[in-house]
Coordinates of C-alpha atoms and ligand atoms in Angstrom, one line a residue:
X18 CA -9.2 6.5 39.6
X19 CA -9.9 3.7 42.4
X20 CA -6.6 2.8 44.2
X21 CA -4.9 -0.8 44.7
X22 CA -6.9 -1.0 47.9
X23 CA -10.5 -0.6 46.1
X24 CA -9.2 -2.4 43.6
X25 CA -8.1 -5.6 45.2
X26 CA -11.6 -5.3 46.8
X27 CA -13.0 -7.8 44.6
X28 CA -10.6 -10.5 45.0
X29 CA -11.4 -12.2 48.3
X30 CA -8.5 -14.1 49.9
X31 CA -10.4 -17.1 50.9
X32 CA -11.8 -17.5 47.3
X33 CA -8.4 -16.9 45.8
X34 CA -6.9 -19.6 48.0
X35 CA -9.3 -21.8 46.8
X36 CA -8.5 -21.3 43.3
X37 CA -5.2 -22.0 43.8
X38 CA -5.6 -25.0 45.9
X39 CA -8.4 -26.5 42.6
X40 CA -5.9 -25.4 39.8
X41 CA -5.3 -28.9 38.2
X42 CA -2.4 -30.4 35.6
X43 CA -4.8 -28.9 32.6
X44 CA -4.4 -25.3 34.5
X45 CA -0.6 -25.5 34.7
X46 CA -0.4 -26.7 30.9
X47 CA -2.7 -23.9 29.6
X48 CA -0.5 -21.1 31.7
X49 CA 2.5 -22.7 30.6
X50 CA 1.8 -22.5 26.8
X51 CA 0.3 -18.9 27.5
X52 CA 2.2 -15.9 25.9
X53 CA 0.3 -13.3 27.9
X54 CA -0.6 -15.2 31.0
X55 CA -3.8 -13.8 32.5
X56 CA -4.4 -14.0 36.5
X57 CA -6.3 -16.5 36.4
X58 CA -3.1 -18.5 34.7
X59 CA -0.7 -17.3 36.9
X60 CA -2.9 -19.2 40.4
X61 CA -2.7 -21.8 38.3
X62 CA 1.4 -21.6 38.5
X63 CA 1.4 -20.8 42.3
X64 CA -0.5 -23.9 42.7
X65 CA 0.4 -27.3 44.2
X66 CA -0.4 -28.6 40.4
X67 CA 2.2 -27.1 39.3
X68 CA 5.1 -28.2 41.5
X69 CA 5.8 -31.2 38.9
X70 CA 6.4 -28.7 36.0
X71 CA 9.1 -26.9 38.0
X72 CA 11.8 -27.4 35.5
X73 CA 9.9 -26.4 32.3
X74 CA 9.1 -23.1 34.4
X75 CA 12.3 -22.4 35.1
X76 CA 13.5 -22.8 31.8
X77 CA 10.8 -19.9 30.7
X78 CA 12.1 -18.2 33.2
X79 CA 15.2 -18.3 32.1
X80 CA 14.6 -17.6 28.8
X81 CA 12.6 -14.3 29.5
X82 CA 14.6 -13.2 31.8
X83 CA 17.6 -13.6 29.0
X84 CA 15.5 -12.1 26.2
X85 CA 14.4 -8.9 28.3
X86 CA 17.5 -7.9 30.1
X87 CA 20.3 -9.9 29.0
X88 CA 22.9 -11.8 31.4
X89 CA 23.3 -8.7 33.5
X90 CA 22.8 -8.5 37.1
X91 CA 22.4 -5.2 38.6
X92 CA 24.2 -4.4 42.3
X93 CA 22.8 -2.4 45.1
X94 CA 23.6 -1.8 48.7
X95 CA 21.5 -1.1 51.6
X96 CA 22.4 2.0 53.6
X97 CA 20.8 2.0 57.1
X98 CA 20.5 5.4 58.7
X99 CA 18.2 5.1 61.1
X100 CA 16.8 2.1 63.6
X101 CA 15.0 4.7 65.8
X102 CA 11.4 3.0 65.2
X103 CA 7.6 3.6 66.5
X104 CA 6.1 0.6 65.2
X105 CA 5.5 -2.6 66.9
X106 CA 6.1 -5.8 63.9
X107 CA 5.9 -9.0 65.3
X108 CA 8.7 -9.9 63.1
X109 CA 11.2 -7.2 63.3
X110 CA 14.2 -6.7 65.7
X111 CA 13.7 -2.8 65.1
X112 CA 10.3 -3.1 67.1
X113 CA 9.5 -0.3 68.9
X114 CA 8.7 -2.4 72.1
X115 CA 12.5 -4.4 71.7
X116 CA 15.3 -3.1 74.1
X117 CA 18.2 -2.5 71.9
X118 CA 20.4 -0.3 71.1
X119 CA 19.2 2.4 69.0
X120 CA 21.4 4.8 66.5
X121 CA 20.6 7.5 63.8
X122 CA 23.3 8.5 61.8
X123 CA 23.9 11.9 61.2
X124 CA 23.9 13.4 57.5
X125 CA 28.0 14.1 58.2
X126 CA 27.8 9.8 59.5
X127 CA 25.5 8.8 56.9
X128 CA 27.9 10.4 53.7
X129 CA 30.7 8.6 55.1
X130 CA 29.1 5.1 55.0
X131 CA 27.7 5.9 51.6
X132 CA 31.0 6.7 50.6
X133 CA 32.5 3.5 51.5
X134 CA 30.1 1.7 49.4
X135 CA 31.1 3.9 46.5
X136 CA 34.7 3.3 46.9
X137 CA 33.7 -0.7 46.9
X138 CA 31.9 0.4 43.1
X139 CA 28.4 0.6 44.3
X140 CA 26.6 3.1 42.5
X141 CA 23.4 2.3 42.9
X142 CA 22.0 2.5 46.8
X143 CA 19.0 2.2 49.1
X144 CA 18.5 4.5 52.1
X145 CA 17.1 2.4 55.0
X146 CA 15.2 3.4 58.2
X147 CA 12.2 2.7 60.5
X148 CA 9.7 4.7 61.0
X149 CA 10.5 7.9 63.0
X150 CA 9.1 10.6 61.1
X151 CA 10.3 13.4 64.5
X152 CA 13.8 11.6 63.8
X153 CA 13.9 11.2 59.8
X154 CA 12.7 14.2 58.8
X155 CA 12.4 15.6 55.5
X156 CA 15.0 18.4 56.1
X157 CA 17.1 15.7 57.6
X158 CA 16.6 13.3 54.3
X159 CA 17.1 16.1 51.8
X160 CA 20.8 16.6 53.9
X161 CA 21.6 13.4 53.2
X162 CA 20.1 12.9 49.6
X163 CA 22.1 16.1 48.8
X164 CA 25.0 15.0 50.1
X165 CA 24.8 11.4 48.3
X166 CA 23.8 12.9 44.8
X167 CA 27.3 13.1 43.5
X168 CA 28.9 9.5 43.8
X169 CA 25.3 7.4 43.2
X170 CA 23.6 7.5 40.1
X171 CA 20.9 5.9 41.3
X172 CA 18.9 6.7 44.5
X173 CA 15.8 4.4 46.1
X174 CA 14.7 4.9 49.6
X175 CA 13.1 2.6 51.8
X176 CA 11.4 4.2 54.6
X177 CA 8.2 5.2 55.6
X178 CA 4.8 5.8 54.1
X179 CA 4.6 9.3 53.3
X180 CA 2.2 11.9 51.0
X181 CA 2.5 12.4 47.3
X182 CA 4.1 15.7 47.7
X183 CA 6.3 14.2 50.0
X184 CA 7.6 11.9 47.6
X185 CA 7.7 14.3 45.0
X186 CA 9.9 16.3 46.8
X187 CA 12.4 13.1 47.0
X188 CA 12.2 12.7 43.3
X189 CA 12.6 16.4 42.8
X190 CA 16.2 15.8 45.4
X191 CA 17.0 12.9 43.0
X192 CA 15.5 10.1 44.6
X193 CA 14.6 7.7 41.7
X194 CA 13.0 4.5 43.4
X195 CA 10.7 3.6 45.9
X196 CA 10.9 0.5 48.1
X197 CA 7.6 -0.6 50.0
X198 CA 7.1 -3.8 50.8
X199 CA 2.9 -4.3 52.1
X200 CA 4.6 -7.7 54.2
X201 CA 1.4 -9.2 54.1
X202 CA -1.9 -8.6 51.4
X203 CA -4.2 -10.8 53.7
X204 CA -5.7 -7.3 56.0
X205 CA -7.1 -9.4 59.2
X206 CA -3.7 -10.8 59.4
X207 CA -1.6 -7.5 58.9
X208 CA -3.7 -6.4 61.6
X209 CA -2.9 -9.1 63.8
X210 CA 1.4 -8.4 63.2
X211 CA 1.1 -4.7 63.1
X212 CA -0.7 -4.6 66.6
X213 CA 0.5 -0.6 66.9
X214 CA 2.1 2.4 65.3
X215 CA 1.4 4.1 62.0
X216 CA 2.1 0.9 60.4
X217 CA -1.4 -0.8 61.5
X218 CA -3.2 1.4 59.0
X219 CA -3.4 -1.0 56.2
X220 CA -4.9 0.9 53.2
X221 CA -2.6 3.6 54.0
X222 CA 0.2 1.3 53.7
X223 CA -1.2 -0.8 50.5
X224 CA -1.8 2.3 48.8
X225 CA 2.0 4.0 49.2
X226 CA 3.1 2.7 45.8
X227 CA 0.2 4.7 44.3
X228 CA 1.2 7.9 45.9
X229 CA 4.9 6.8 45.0
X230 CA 3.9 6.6 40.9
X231 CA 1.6 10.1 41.2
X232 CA 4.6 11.5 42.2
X233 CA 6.9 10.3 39.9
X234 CA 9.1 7.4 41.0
X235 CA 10.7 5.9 38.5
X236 CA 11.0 2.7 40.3
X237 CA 8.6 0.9 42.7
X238 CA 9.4 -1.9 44.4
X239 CA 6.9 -4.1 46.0
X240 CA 7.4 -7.5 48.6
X241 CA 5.3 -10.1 50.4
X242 CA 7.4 -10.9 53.6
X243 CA 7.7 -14.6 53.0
X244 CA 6.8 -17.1 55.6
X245 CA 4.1 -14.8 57.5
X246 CA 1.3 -16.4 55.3
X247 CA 0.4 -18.9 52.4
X248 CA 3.2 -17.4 49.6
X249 CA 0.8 -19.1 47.2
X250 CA -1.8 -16.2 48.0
X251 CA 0.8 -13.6 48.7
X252 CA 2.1 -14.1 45.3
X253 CA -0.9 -13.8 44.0
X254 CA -2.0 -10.4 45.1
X255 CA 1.7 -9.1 44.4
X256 CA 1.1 -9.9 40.8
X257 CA -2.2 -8.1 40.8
X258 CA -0.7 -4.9 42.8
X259 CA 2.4 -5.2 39.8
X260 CA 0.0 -5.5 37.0
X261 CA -2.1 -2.5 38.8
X262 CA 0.7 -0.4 38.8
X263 CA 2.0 -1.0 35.3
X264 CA -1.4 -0.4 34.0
X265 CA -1.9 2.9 36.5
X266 CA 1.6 4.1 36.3
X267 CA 3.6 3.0 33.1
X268 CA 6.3 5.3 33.4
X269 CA 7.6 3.2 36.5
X270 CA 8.9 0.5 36.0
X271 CA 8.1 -2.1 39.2
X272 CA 10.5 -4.5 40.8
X273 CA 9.3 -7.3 43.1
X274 CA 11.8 -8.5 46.3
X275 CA 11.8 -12.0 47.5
X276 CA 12.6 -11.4 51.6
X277 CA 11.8 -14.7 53.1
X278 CA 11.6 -14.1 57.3
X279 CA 15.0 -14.6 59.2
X280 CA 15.4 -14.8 62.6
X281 CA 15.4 -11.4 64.3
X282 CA 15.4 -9.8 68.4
X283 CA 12.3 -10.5 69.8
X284 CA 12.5 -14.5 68.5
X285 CA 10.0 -14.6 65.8
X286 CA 9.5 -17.5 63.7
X287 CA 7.7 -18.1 60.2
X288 CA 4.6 -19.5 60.9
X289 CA 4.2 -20.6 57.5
X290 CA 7.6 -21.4 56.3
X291 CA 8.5 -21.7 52.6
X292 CA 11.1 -24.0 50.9
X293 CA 13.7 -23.0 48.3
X294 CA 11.3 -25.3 45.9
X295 CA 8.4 -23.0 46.6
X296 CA 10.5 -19.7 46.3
X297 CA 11.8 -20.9 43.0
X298 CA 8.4 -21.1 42.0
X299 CA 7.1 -17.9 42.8
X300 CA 10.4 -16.6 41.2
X301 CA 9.3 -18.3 37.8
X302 CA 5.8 -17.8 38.1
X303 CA 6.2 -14.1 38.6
X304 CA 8.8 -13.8 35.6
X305 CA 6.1 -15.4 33.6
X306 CA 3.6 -13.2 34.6
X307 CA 5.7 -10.1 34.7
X308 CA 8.5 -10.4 32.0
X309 CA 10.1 -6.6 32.2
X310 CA 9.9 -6.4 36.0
X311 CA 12.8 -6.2 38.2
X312 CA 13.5 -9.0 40.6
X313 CA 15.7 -8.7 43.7
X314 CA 17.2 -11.0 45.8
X315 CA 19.3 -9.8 49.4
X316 CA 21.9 -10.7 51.3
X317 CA 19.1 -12.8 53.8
X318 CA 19.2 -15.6 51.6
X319 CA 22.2 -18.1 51.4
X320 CA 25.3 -17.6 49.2
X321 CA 24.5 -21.2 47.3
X322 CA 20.5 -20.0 47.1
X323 CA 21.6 -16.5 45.7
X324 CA 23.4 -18.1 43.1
X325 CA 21.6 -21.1 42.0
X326 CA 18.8 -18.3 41.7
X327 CA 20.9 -16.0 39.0
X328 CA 20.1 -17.3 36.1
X329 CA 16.7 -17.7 37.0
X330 CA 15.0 -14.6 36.7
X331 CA 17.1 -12.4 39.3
X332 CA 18.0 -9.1 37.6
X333 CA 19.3 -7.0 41.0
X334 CA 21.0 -8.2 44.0
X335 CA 22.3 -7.0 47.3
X336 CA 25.7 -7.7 48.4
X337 CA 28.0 -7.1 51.1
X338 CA 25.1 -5.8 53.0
X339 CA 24.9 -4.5 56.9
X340 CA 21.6 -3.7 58.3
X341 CA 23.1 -2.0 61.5
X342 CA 23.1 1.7 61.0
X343 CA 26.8 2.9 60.6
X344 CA 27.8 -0.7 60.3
X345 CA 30.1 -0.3 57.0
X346 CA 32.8 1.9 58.4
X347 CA 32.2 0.8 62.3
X348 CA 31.5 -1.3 65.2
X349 CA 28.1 0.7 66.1
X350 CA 26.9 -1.8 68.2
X351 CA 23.7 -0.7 67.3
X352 CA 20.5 -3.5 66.1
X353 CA 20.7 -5.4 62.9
X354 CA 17.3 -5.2 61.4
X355 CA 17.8 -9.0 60.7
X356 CA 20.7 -12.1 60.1
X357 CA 22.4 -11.6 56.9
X358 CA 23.1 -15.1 55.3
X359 CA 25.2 -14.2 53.0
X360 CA 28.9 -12.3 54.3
X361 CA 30.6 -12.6 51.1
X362 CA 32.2 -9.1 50.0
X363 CA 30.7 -7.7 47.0
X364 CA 34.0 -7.8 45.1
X365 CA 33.6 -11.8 45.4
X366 CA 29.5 -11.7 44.7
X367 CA 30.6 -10.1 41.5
X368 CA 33.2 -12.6 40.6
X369 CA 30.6 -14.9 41.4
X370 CA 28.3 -13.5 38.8
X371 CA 30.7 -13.1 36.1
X372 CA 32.0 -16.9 36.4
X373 CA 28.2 -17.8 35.6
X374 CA 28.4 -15.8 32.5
X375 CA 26.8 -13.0 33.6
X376 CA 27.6 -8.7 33.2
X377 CA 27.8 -7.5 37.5
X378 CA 26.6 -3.7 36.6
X379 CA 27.3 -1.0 39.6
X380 CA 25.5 1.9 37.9
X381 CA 22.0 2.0 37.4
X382 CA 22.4 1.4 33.2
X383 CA 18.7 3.0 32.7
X384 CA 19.6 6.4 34.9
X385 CA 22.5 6.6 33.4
X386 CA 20.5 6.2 30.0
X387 CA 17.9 8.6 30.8
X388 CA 20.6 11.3 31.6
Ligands
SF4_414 S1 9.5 -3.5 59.9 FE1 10.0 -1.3 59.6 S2 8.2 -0.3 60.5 FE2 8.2 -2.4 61.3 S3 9.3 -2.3 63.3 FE3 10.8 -2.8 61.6 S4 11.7 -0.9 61.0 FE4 9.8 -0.4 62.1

């Protein structure tokens, strides 16, 4: 079976940006009126054609979103346990080359900050860390997985690539999703912000989520770091590498994060910035395309943002997030991955939530279902 990589082979960026940039009104009007859009339909709503049918996209966002999940918003929290890192992204304040303060947490640290997020109701977390595979070991995860097992019902982890036994082993622990996020689909560009490390191998990287389903994740979760590249293209490829793994892997089911660049150590900026507009469209567009997948927003994006966004085809969000290792339960004065934007508790997200009209679920309902 070819993977993602030789897959997306034969869809060249250049000719896909292209074909978003010619998309005209007829396009939009055709994907709009399209039960099953195809990919073809779905450049046509990334396209600057498009933008004047914003509305009428969000309301079939809406409505799917409604019809396939309900008004329920599922929480998470991020748990950061290491910031140790040997890879050199442009864009991230846990760069190996950045002098900061670095911290791993031990097993014993990282069971205490997991259970402060249980006491605050989360049941549902992500394990966090850069890529230190001498640090972050798989004894070293299994500790922590084992000691985490009894208070989440749901486990995803958000770390490095690894092998398909690797991963199996997780699931075998009780991990249940996997987080990879390929930050950019356009190679000659990924090659340009992953200058060293593991990370600058991009087909290793763009074929992780395949590994991830062989070996039995339940949950794969892909992301386009926004603002590195034209999100019209970006969004693209993301809906071809969901579709690909729905087709390859239909026991997963795939979830698709929206992390737009925030400042970080080592003062990087967006070079292609993108509007709340535009990520309102890639939001709809990719609900159209992708009715059953999971969407998640974090705490990077602004409290009004994050809830304007709710009923839009959001299904999981973040809240009361730290992206310091040990930051829940301490001053560690170790490096934040990145600025949170939004510092509201999650007691106050969830009221939030419920005053729109929607269910704020801390357990994973589908886990909980499977058991
Ligand atoms: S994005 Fe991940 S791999 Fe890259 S420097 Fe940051 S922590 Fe390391």
């Amino acid at each position: 079976m070819p993977s993602f990589y030789d897959y997306s082979k034969q869809f060249a960026w250049d000719g896909i940006e292209k074909q978003i940039r010619q998309a005209r009104q007829a396009d939009v009007e055709k994907a709009l009126s399209a039960d099953h859009p195809t990919m073809a339909d779905f450049a046509a709503l990334v396209s600057p054609a498009a933008e004047p049918f914003l509305e009428q996209m969000a309301q079939r966002a809406h409505g799917l979103t409604e019809q396939r999940f309900g008004r329920v918003i599922s929480l998470f929290a991020p748990l950061y346990l290491s910031n140790v890192c040997t890879n050199r992204c442009v864009y991230c304040g846990f760069n190996a080359g950045n002098i900061v303060d670095r911290l791993t947490l031990s097993p014993e640290e990282a069971a205490q900050e997991a259970h402060y997020l249980y006491q605050e109701g989360f049941r549902h977390i992500l394990l966090v860390a850069g890529e230190a595979p001498k640090i972050v070991t798989p004894s070293y995860l299994a500790d922590v997985i084992k000691r985490l097992r009894p208070e989440f019902s749901s486990i995803s982890i958000e770390l490095f690539p690894m092998e398909t036994l690797a991963y199996k082993a997780l699931v075998d622990a009780g991990v249940d999703g996997l987080v990879i996020f390929q930050e950019t689909y356009n190679e000659k560009l990924y090659a340009k912000v992953h200058p060293a490390g593991y990370k600058s191998n991009f087909k290793w990287r763009l074929e992780t989520p395949d590994r991830g389903g062989a070996a039995g994740m339940r949950r794969i979760g892909l992301g386009a770091l926004l603002g590195l590249s034209d999100w019209r293209v970006e969004g693209f490829f993301l809906a071809l590498h969901a579709q690909y793994l729905l087709r390859h892997y239909w026991r997963s089911q795939v979830t698709i994060s929206f992390p737009r660049l925030q400042p970080a150590t080592g003062g990087f900026h967006a070079p292609y910035p993108v509007s709340d507009a535009h990520m309102v469209q890639l939001l709809a567009a990719l609900r159209m395309f992708l009715p059953d997948a999971g969407m998640i927003l974090s705490t990077r994006e602004k409290p009004e943002f994050r809830d304007a966004l709710i009923p839009l085809g959001i299904t999981i969000m973040s809240a009361g997030s730290k992206t310091d290792p040990g930051g829940y339960t301490r001053e560690s004065g170790a490096e934040a991955q990145f600025e949170i934007a939004d510092h509201r508790s999650p007691e106050v997200v969830a009221d939030i939530i419920r005053q729109k009209g929607f269910e704020a679920v801390w357990k994973d309902w589908d886990a909980a279902f499977l058991q």
